[in-house]
Tab-separated table of C-alpha atoms in Angstrom:
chain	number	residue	atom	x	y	z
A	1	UNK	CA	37.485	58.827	200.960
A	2	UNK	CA	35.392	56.007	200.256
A	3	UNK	CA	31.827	57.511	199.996
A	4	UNK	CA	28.734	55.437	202.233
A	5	UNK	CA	25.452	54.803	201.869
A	6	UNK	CA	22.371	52.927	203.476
A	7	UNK	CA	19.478	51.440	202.116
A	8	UNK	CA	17.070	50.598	205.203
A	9	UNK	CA	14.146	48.034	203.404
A	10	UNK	CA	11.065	47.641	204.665
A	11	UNK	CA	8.041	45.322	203.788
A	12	UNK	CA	6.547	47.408	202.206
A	13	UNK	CA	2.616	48.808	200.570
A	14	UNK	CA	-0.066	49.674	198.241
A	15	UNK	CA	0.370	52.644	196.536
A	16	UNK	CA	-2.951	53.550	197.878
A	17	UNK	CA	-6.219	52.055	200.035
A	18	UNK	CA	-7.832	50.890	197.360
A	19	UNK	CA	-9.083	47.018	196.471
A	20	UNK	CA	-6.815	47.344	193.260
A	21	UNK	CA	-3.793	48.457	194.503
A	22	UNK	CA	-4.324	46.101	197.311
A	23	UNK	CA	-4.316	43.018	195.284
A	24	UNK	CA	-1.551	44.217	193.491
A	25	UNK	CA	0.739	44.659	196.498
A	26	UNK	CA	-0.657	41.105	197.922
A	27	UNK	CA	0.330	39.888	194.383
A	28	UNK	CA	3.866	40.563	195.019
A	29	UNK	CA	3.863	39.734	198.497
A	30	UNK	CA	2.292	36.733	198.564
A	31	UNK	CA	3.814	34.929	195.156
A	32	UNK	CA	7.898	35.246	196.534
A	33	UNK	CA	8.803	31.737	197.750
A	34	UNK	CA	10.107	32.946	201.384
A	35	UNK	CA	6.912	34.290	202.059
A	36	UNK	CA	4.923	31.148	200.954
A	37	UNK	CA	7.538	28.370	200.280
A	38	UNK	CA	5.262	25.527	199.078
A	39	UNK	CA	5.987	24.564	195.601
A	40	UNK	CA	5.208	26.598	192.938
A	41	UNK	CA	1.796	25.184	191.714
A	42	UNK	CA	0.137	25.471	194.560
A	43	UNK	CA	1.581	28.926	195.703
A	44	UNK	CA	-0.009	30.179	192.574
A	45	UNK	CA	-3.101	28.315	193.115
A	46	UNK	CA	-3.372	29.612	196.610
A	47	UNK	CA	-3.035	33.128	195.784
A	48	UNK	CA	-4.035	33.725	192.316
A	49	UNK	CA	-6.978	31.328	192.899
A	50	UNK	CA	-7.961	32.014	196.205
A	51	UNK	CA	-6.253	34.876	198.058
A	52	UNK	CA	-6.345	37.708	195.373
A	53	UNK	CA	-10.301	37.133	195.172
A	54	UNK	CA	-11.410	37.613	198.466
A	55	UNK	CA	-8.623	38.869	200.849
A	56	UNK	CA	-8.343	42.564	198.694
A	57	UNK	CA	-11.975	43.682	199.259
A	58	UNK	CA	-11.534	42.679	202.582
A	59	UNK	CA	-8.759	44.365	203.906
A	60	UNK	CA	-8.777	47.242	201.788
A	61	UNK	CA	-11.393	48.845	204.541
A	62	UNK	CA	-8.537	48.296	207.092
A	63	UNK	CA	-5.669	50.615	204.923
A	64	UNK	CA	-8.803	53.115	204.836
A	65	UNK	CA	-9.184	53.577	208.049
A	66	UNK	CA	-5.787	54.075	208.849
A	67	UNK	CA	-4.496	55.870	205.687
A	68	UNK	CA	-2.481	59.379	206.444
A	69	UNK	CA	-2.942	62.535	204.210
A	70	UNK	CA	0.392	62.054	203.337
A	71	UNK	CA	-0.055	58.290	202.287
A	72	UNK	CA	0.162	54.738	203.943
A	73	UNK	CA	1.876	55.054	207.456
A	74	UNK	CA	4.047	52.465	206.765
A	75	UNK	CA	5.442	54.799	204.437
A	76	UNK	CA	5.239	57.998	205.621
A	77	UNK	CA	7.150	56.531	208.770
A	78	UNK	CA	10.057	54.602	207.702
A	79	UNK	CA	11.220	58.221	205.383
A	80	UNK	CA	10.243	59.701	208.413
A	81	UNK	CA	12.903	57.383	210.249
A	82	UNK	CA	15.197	57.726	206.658
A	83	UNK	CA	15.624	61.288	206.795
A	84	UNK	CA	16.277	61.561	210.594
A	85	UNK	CA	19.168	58.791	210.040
A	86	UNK	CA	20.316	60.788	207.017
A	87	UNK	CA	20.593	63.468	209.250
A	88	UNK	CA	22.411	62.158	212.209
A	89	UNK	CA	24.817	60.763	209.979
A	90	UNK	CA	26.318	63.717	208.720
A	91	UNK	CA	25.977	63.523	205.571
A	92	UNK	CA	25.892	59.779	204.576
A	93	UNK	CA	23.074	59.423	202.063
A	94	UNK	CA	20.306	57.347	203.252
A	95	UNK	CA	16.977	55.759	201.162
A	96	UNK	CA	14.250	53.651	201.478
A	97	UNK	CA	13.421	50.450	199.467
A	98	UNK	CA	10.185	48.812	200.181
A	99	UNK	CA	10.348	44.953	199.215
A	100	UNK	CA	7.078	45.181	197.703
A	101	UNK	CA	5.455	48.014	196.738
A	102	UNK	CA	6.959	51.753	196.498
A	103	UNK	CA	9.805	53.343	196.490
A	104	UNK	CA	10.964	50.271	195.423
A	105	UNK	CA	14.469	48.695	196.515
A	106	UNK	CA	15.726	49.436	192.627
A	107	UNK	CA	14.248	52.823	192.942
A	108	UNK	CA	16.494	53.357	196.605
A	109	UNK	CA	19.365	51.982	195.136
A	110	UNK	CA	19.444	53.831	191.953
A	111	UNK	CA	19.568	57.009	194.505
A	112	UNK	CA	22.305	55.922	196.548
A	113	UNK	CA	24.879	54.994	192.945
A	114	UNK	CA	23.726	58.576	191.421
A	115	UNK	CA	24.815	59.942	194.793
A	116	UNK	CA	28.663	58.256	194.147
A	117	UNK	CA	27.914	55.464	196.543
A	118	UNK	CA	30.587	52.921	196.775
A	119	UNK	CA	30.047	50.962	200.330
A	120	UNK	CA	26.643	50.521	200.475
A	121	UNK	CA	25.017	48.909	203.655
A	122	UNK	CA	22.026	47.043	203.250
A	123	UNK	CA	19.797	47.588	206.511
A	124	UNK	CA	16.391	45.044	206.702
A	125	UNK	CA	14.346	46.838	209.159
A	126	UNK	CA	13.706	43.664	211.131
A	127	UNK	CA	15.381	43.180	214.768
A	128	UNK	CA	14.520	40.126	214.182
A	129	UNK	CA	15.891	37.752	211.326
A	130	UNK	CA	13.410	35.605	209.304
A	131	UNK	CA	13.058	34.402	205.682
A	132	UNK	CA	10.095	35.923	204.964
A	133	UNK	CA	11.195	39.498	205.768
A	134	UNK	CA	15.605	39.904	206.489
A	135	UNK	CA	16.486	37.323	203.965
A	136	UNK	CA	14.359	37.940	201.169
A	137	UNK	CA	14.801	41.827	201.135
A	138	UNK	CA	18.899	40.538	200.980
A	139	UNK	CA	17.786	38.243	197.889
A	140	UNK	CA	16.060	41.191	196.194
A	141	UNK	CA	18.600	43.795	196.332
A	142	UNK	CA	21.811	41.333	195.541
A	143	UNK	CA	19.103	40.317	192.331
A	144	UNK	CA	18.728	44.131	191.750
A	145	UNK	CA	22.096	44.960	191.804
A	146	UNK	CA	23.350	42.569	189.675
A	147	UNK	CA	20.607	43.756	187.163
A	148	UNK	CA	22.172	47.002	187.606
A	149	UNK	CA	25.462	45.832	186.948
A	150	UNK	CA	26.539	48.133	189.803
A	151	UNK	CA	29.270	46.558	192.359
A	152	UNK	CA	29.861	48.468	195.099
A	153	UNK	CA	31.271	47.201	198.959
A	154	UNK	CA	28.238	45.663	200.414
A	155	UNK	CA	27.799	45.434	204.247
A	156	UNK	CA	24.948	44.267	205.913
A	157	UNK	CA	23.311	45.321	209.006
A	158	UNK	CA	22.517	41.976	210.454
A	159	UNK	CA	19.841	41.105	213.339
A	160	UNK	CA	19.964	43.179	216.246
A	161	UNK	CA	17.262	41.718	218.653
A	162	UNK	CA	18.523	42.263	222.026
A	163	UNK	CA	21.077	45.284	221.141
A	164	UNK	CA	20.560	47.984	223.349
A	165	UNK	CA	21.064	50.602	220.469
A	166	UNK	CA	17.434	48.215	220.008
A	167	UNK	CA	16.384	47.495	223.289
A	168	UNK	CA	17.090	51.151	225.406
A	169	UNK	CA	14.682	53.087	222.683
A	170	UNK	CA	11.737	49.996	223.238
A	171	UNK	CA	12.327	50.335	226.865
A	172	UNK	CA	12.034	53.675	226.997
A	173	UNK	CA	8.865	53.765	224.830
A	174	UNK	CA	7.400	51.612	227.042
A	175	UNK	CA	7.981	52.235	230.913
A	176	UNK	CA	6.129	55.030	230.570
A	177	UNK	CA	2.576	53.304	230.232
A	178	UNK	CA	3.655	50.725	233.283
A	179	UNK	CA	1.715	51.706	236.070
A	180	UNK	CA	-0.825	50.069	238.447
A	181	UNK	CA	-2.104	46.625	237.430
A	182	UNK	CA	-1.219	46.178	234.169
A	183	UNK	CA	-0.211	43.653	231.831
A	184	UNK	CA	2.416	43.112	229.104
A	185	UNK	CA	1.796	41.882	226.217
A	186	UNK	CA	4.547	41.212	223.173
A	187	UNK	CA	2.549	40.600	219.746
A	188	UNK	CA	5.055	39.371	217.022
A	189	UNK	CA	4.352	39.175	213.880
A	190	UNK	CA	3.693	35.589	213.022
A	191	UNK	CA	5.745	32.727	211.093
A	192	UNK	CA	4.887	29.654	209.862
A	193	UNK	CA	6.385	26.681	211.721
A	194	UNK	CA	7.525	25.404	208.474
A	195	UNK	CA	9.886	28.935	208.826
A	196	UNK	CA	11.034	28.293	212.333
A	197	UNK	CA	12.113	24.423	211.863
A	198	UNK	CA	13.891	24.912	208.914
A	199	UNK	CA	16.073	27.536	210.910
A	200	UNK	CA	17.338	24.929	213.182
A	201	UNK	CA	20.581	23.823	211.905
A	202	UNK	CA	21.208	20.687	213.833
A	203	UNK	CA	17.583	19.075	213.266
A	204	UNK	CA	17.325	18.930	217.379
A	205	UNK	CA	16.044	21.925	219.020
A	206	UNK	CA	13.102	23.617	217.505
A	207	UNK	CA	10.264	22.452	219.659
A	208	UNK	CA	12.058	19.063	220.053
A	209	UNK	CA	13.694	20.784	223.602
A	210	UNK	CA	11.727	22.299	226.428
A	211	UNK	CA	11.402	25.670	226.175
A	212	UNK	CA	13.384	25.892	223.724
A	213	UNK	CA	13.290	29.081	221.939
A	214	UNK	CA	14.985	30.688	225.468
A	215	UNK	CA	17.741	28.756	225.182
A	216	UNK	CA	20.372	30.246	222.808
A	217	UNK	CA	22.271	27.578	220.888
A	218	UNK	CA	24.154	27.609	217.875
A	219	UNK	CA	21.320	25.814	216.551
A	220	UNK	CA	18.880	28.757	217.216
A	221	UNK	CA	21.345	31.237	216.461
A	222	UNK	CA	19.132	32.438	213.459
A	223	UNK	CA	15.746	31.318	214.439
A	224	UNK	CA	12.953	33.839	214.596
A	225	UNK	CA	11.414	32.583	217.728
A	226	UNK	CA	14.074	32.504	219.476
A	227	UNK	CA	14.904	36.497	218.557
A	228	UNK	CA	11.018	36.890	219.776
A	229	UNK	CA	11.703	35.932	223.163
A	230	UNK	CA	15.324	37.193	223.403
A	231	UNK	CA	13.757	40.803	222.724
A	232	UNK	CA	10.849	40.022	225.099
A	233	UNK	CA	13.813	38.829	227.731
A	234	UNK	CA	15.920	41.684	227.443
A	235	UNK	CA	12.622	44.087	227.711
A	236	UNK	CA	11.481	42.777	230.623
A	237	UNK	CA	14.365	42.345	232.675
A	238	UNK	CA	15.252	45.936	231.635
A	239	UNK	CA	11.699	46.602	233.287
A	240	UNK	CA	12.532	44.398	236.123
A	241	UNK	CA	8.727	42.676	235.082
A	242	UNK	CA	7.746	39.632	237.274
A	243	UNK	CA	6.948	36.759	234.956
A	244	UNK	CA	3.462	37.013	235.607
A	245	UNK	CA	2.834	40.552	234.386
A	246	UNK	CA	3.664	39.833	230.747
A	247	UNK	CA	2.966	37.351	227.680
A	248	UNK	CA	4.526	36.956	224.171
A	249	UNK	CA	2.175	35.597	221.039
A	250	UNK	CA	2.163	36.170	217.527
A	251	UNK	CA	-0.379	37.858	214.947
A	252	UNK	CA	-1.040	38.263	211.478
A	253	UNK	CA	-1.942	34.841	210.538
A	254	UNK	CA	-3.062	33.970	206.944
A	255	UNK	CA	-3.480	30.617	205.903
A	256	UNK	CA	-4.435	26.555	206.483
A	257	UNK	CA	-1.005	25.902	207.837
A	258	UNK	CA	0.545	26.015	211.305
A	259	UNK	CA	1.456	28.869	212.540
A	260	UNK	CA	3.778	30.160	215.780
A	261	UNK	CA	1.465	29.974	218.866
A	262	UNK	CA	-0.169	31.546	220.885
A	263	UNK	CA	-1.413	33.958	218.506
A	264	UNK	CA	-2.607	37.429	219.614
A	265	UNK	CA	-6.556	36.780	219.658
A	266	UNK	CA	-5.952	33.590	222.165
A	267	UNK	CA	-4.233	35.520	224.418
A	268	UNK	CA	-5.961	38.501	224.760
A	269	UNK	CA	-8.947	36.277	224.977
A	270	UNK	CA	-7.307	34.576	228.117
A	271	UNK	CA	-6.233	38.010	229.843
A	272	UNK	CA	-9.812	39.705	229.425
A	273	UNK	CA	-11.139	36.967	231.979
A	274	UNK	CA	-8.055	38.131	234.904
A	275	UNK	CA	-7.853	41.047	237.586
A	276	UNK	CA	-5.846	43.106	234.791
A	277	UNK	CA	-6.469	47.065	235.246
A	278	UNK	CA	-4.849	47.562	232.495
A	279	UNK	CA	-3.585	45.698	229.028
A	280	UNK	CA	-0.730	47.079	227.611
A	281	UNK	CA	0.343	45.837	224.034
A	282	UNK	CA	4.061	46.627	222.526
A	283	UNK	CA	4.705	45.123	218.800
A	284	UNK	CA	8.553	45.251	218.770
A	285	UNK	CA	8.454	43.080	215.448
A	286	UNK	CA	7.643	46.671	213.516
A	287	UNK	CA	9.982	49.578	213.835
A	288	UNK	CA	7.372	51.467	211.390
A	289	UNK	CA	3.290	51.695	212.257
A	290	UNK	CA	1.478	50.005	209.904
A	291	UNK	CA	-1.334	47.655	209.282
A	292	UNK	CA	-0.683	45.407	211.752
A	293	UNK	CA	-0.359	48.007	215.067
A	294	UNK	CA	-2.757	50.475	213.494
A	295	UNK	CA	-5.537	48.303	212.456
A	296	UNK	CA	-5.292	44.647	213.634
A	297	UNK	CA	-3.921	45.521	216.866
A	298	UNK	CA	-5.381	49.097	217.867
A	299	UNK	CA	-8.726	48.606	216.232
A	300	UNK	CA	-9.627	44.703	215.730
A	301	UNK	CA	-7.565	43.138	218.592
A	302	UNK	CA	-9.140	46.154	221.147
A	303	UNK	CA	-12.583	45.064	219.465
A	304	UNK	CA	-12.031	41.396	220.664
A	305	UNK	CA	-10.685	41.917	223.887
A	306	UNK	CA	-13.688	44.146	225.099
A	307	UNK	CA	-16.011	41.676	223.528
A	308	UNK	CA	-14.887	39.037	225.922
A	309	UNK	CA	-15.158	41.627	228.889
A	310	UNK	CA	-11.309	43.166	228.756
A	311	UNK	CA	-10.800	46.529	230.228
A	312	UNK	CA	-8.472	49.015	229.483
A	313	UNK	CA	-6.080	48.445	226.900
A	314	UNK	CA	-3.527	50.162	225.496
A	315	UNK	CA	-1.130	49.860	221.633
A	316	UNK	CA	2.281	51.422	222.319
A	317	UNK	CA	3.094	53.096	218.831
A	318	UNK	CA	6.370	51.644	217.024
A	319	UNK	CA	9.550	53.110	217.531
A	320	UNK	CA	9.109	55.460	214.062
A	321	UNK	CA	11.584	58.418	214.237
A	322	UNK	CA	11.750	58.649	217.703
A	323	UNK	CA	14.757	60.690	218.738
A	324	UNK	CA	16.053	57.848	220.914
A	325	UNK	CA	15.673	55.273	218.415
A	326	UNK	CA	17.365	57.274	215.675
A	327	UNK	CA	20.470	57.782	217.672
A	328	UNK	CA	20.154	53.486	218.561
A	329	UNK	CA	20.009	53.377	214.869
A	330	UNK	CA	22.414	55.436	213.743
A	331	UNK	CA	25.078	53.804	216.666
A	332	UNK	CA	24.371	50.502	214.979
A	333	UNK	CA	24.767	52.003	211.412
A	334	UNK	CA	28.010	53.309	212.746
A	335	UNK	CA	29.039	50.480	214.414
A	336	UNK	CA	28.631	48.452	211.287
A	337	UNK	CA	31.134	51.144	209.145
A	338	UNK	CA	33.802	50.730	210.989
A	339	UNK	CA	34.220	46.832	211.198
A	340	UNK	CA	36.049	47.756	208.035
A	341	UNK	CA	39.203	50.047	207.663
A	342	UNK	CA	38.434	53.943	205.807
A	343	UNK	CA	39.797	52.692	202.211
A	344	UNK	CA	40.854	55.824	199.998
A	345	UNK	CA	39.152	56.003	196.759
């Protein structure tokens, strides 16, 4: 039989917490065109000029205070996630390839062809499809393995933002917490607008219709937004949540240009001054802790909502290898196998 594989990608990390390895990782990170997609001069003027001298030192601190014994969490989770997929698959080798940083996608993929590989799925561990993260970890290993002149069947996992091999596991991570007056809150990860309108296929909808990222339209159909608020809408009515009790914004900003609003400090700005008992905040962007629920959320957002008189509040911690969301992950895996016929080899 036809042997399978999976490579699940994530963003990725420096090697370690360290101003250094830092830039390094921002290097990568911040030069690849779907991350920044202004032309080329001023990309590298941006972050070769600006970025890379100030932004290291700064954040470097943050991976610190967060950093595991075994390495960066980011890391250390998404293996953790690897090897309990690898093991509810029976046998199916699974790796991980990072985007930027190590193990590298190369490295993940030169695993999976020494293991006699020969229908490989590529799984982006993003519910929810952008350029900067789903299509550019597709770029890089379709650049890789033509480099390594290896062809084998390629499937790929797709977006999965409101599947409930997604949704049960982020449901069930978070009714737990719901109790008394509390509040919702859904932090994405933030996008540039520049990302979001060039998604919209007709020209029409982005921001041009009212409330238009709740609408699903062909238009939409691979808008990041729009996935945002289809998780948030399948969470909450899972819930059965009142649409007073919760709010969606974005984080993680970096740059002059426009970004997807509300952003995370705004809003948890807005909800310290209400009757809120309690603030609860869920990332579902990140199926891996990192930087940005670790740190930014757990340490810097807490900081700014008690400094404008907040109360209680509360980071849900990312799906990781939670048992529920390895057996979500390993129906979709599944599920994606066996939209094609068992080919003998």
């Amino acid at each position: 039989m036809v042997r399978e594989g999976v490579l699940l990608m994530n963003i990725g990390t420096p090697d370690e917490p360290t101003i250094e390895s830092v830039r390094e990782y921002l290097r990568e990170f911040l030069l690849d065109p779907d991350v920044i997609d202004i032309p080329a001069p001023l990309r590298h003027l941006l972050v070769r000029g600006i970025i890379l001298r100030t932004r290291p030192r700064k954040i470097a601190p943050n991976y610190q205070s967060i950093w595991m014994k075994e390495g960066s969490p980011l890391r250390v989770y998404t293996q953790r996630m690897t090897d309990a997929l690898e093991q509810m698959l029976d046998g199916i080798p699974c790796e991980v390839g990072m985007r930027y940083g190590n193990p590298s996608i190369r490295l993940g993929l030169e695993k999976l062809r020494e293991k006699g590989v020969e229908r490989l799925l590529l799984a982006p561990l993003f519910p929810q499809y952008a350029q900067a993260t789903t299509v550019s970890s597709l770029k890089c290993a379709t650049k890789e393995l033509e480099e390594m002149n290896w062809k084998p069947e390629i499937l790929e996992l797709g977006h999965f933002e409101d599947d409930d091999a997604y949704i049960d596991p982020l449901v069930s991570s978070i009714e737990t917490h719901m109790n008394g007056n509390c509040h919702l809150l859904f932090s994405y990860h933030g996008l540039p607008l520049s990302h979001v309108r060039r998604s919209d296929s007709s020209g029409k909808h982005c921001q041009k219709v009212s409330d238009c990222c709740s609408i699903h339209k062909d238009a939409n159909s691979s808008c990041y937004a729009h996935h945002c608020m289809m998780t948030t809408l399948a969470v909450t009515k899972k819930l059965g949540l009142s649409e007073s009790s919760w709010s969606i914004s974005y984080q993680s900003r970096l740059g002059p240009v426009k970004w997807l609003r509300p952003s995370t400090m705004e809003i948890v700005e807005e909800l310290a001054q209400k009757e809120i008992e309690k603030l609860i905040i869920i990332s579902p962007a990140f199926l891996a802790d990192g930087l940005e629920t670790l740190e930014e959320l757990d340490i810097e957002i807490r900081e700014h909502y008690a400094k404008h008189g907040g109360g209680e509040l509360e980071v849900i911690s990312c799906l990781n290898d939670n048992s529920d969301w390895i057996e979500g992950l390993s129906s979709l895996v599944k599920r994606r196998f066996s939209t094609l016929p068992m080919m003998e080899s």
